[in-house]
PDB file of C-alpha atoms in Angstrom:
ATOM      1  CA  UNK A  15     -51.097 -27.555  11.915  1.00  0.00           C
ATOM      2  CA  UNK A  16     -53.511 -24.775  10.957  1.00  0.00           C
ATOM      3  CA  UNK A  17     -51.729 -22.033   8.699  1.00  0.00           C
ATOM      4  CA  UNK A  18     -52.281 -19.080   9.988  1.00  0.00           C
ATOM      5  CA  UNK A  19     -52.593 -15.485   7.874  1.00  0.00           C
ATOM      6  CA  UNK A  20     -51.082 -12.989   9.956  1.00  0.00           C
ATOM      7  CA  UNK A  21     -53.112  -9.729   8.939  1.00  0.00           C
ATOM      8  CA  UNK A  22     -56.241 -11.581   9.566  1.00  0.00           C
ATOM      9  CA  UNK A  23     -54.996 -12.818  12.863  1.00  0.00           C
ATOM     10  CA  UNK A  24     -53.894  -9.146  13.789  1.00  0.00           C
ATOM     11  CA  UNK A  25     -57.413  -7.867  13.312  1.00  0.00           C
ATOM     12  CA  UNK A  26     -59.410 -10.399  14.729  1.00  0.00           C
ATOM     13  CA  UNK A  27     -57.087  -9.785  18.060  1.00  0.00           C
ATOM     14  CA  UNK A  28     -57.488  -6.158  17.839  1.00  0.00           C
ATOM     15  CA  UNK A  29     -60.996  -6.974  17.572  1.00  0.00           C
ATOM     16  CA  UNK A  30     -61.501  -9.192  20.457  1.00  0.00           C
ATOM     17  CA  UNK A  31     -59.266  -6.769  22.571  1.00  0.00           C
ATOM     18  CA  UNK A  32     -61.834  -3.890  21.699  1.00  0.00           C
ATOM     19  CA  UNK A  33     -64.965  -5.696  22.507  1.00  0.00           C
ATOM     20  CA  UNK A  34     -63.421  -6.801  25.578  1.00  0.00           C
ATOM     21  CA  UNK A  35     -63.170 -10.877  24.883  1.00  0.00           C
ATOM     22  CA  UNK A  36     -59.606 -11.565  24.723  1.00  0.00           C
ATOM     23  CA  UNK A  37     -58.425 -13.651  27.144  1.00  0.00           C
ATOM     24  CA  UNK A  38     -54.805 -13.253  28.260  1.00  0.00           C
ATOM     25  CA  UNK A  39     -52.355 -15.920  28.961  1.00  0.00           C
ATOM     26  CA  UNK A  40     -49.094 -15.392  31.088  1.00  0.00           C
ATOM     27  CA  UNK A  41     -45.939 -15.950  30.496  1.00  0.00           C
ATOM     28  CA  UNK A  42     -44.325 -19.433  31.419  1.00  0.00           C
ATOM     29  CA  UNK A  43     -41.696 -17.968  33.731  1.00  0.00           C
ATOM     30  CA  UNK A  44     -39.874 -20.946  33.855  1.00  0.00           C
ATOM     31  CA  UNK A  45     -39.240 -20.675  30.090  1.00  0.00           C
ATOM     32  CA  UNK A  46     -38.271 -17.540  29.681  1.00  0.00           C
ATOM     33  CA  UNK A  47     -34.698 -15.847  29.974  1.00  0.00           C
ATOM     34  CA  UNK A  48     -33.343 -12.418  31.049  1.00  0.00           C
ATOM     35  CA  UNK A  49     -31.505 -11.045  28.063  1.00  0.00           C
ATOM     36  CA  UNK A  50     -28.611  -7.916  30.184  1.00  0.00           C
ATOM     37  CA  UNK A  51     -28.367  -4.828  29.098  1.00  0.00           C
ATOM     38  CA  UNK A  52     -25.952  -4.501  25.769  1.00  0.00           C
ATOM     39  CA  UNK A  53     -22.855  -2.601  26.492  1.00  0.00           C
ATOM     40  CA  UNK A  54     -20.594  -0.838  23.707  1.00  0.00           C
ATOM     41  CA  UNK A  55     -17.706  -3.494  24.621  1.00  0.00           C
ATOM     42  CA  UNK A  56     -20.134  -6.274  23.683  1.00  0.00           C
ATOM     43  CA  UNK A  57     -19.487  -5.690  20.084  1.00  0.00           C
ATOM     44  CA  UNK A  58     -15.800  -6.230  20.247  1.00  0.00           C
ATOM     45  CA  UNK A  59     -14.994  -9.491  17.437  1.00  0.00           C
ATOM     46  CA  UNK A  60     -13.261 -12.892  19.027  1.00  0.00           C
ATOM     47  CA  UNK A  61     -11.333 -13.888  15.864  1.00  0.00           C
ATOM     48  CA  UNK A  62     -11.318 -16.925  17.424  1.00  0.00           C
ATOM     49  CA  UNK A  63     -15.288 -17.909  17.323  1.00  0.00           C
ATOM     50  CA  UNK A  64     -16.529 -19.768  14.636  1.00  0.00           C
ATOM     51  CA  UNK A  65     -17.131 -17.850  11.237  1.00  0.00           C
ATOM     52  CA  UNK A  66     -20.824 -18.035  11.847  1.00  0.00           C
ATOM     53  CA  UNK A  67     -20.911 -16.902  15.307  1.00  0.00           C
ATOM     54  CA  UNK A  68     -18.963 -13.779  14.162  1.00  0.00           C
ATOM     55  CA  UNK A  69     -21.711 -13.225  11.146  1.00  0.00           C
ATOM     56  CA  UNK A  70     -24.599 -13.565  13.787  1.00  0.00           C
ATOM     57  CA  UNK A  71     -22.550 -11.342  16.438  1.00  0.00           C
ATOM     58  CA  UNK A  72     -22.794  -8.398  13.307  1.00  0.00           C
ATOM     59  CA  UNK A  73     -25.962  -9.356  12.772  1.00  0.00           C
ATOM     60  CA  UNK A  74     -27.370  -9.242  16.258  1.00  0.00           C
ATOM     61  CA  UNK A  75     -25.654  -6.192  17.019  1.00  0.00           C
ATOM     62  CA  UNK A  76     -26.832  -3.604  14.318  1.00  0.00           C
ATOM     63  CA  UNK A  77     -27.285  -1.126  14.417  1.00  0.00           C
ATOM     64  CA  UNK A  78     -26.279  -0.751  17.772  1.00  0.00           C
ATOM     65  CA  UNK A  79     -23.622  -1.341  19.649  1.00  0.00           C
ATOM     66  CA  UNK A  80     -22.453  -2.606  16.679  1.00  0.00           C
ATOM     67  CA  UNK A  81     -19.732  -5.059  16.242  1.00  0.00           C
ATOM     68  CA  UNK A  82     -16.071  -3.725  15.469  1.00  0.00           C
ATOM     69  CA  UNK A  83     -12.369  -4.527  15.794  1.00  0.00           C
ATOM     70  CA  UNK A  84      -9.188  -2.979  15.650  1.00  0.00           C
ATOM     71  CA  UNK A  85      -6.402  -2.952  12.816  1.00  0.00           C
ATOM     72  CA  UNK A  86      -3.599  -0.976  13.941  1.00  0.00           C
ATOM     73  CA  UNK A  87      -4.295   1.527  16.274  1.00  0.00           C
ATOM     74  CA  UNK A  88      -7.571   2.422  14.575  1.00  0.00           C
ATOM     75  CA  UNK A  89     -11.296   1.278  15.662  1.00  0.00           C
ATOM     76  CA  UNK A  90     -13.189   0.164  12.696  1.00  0.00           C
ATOM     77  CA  UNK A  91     -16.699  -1.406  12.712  1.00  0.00           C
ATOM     78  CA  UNK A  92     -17.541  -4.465  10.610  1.00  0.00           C
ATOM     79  CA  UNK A  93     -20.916  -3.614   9.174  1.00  0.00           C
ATOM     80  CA  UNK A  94     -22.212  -6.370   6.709  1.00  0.00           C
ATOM     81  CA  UNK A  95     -20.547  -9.791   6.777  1.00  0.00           C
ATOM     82  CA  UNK A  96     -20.776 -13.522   5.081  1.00  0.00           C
ATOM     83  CA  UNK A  97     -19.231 -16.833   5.925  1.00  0.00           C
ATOM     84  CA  UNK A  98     -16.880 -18.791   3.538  1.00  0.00           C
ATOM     85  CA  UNK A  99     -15.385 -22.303   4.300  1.00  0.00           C
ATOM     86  CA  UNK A 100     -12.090 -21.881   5.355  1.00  0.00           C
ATOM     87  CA  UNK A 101      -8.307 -23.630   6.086  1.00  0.00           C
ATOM     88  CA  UNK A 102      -6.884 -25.022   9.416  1.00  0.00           C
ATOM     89  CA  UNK A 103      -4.102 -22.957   8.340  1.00  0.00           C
ATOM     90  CA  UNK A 104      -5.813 -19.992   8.737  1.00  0.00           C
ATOM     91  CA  UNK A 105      -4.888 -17.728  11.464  1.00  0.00           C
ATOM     92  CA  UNK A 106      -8.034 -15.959  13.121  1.00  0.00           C
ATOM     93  CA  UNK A 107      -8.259 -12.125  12.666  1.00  0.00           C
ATOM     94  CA  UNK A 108      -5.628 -12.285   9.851  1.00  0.00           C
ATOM     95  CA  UNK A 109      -6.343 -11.161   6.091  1.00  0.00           C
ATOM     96  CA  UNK A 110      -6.608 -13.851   3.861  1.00  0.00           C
ATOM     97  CA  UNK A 111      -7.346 -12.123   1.025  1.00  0.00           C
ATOM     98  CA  UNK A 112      -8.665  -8.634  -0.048  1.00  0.00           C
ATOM     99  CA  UNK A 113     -11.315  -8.612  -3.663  1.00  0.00           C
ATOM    100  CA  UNK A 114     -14.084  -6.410  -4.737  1.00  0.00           C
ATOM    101  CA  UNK A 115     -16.610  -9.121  -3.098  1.00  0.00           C
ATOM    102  CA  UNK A 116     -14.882  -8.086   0.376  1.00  0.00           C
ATOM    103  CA  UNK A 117     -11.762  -8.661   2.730  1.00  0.00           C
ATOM    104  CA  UNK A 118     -12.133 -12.254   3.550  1.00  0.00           C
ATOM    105  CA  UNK A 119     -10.473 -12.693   7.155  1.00  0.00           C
ATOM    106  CA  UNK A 120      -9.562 -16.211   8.698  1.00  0.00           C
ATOM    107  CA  UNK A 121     -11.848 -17.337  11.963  1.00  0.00           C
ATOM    108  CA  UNK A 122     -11.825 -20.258  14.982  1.00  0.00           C
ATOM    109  CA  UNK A 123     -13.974 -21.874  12.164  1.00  0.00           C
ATOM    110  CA  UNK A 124     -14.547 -20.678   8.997  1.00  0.00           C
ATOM    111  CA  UNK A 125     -13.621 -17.513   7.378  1.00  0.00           C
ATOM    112  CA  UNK A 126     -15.773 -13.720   7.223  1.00  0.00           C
ATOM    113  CA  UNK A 127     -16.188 -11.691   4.233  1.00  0.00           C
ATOM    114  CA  UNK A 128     -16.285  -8.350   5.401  1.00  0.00           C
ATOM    115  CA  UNK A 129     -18.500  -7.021   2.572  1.00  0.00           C
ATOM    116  CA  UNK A 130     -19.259  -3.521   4.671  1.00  0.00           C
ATOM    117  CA  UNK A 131     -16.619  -1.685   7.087  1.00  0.00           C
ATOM    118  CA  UNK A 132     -16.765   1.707   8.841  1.00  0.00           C
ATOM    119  CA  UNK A 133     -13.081   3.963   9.730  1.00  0.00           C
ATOM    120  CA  UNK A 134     -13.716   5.597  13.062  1.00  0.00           C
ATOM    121  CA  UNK A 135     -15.167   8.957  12.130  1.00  0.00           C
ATOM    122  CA  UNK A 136     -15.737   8.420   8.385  1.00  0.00           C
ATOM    123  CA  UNK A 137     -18.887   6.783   6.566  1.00  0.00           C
ATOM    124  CA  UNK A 138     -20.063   3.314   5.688  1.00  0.00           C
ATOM    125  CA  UNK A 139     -18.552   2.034   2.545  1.00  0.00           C
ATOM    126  CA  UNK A 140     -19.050  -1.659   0.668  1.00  0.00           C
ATOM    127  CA  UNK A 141     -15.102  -3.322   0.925  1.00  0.00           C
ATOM    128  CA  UNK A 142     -14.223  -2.603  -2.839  1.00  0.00           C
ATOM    129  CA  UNK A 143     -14.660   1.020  -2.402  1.00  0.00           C
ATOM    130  CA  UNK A 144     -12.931   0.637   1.170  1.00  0.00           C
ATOM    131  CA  UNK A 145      -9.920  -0.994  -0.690  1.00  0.00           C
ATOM    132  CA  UNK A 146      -9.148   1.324  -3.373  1.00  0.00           C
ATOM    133  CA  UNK A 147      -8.149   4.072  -0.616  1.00  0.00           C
ATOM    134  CA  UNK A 148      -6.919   1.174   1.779  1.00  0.00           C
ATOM    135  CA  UNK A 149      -3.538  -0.987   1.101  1.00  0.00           C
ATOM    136  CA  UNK A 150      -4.477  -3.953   2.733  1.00  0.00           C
ATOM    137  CA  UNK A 151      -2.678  -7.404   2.142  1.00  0.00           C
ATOM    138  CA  UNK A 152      -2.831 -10.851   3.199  1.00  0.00           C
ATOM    139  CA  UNK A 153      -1.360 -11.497   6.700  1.00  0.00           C
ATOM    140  CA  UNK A 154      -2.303  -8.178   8.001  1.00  0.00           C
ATOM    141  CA  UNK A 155      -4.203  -8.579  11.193  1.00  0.00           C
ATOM    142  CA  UNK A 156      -7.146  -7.339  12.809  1.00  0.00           C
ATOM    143  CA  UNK A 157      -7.121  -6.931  16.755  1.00  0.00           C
ATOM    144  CA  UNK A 158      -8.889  -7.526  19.783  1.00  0.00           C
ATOM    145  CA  UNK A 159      -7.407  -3.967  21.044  1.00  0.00           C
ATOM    146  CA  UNK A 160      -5.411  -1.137  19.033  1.00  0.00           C
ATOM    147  CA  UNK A 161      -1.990  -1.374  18.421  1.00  0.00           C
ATOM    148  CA  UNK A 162       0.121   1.762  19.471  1.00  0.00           C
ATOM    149  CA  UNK A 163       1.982   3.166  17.169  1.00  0.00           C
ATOM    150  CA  UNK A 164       5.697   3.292  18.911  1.00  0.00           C
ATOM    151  CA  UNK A 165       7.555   6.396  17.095  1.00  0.00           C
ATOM    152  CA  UNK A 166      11.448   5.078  16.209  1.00  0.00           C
TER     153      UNK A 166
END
């Protein structure tokens, strides 16, 4: 294999397209793929996918639609995410445990530090800073749809 400096190769296609002498080559139909549209709803978290399916879903998905989930009967959107090697105890979309590094929530496989989370109609905040106006506790559960609130 021939490495390959990318500003150089830039220029010497810009080049070659100005003077007329670059050659085009079509796509392989056959090996490409149609990619839909993304919808809003596409960002909605499965708890129950692997840990590292969920960190590329927040990944793939910023900044927009964004990927989000529901605790309670608010929306929130998970922002910035890692994996950590979790328990076959764990329950997926339940708290595990809340810290300053993030609130580390159990998966199909795996768990997800949220490191980065977003209130519906409030600003982007790193967990720790979440958590100190935020009670949350281990075995509190995010959702695949709000919770209504059913006044006693």
């Amino acid at each position: 294999f021939q490495t390959i400096c990318l500003p150089s190769l830039v220029l010497e296609t810009l080049r070659r397209l100005d003077s007329g002498t670059l050659e085009p080559i079509s796509q392989d139909s056959n090996s490409s793929s149609y990619a839909p549209k993304l919808k809003k709803g596409d960002g909605l978290i499965n708890w129950g996918e692997s840990a590292l399916k969920i960190n590329n879903r927040v990944r793939g998905l910023s900044p927009w639609p964004g990927a989000f989930s529901f605790f309670g009967s608010r929306r929130f959107r998970i922002l910035k995410t890692e994996t950590a090697t979790g328990n076959p105890m764990d329950r997926p979309g339940s708290i595990i445990r809340t810290a300053d590094r993030g609130i580390e929530v159990g998966t199909g496989d795996g768990r997800i530090i949220v490191t980065e989370i977003q209130s519906e109609g409030k600003k982007r905040m790193k967990a720790k800073s979440f958590l100190a106006g935020h009670k949350w506790v281990a075995g509190d559960k995010f959702d695949n749809k709000p919770r209504l609130k059913i006044p006693s």
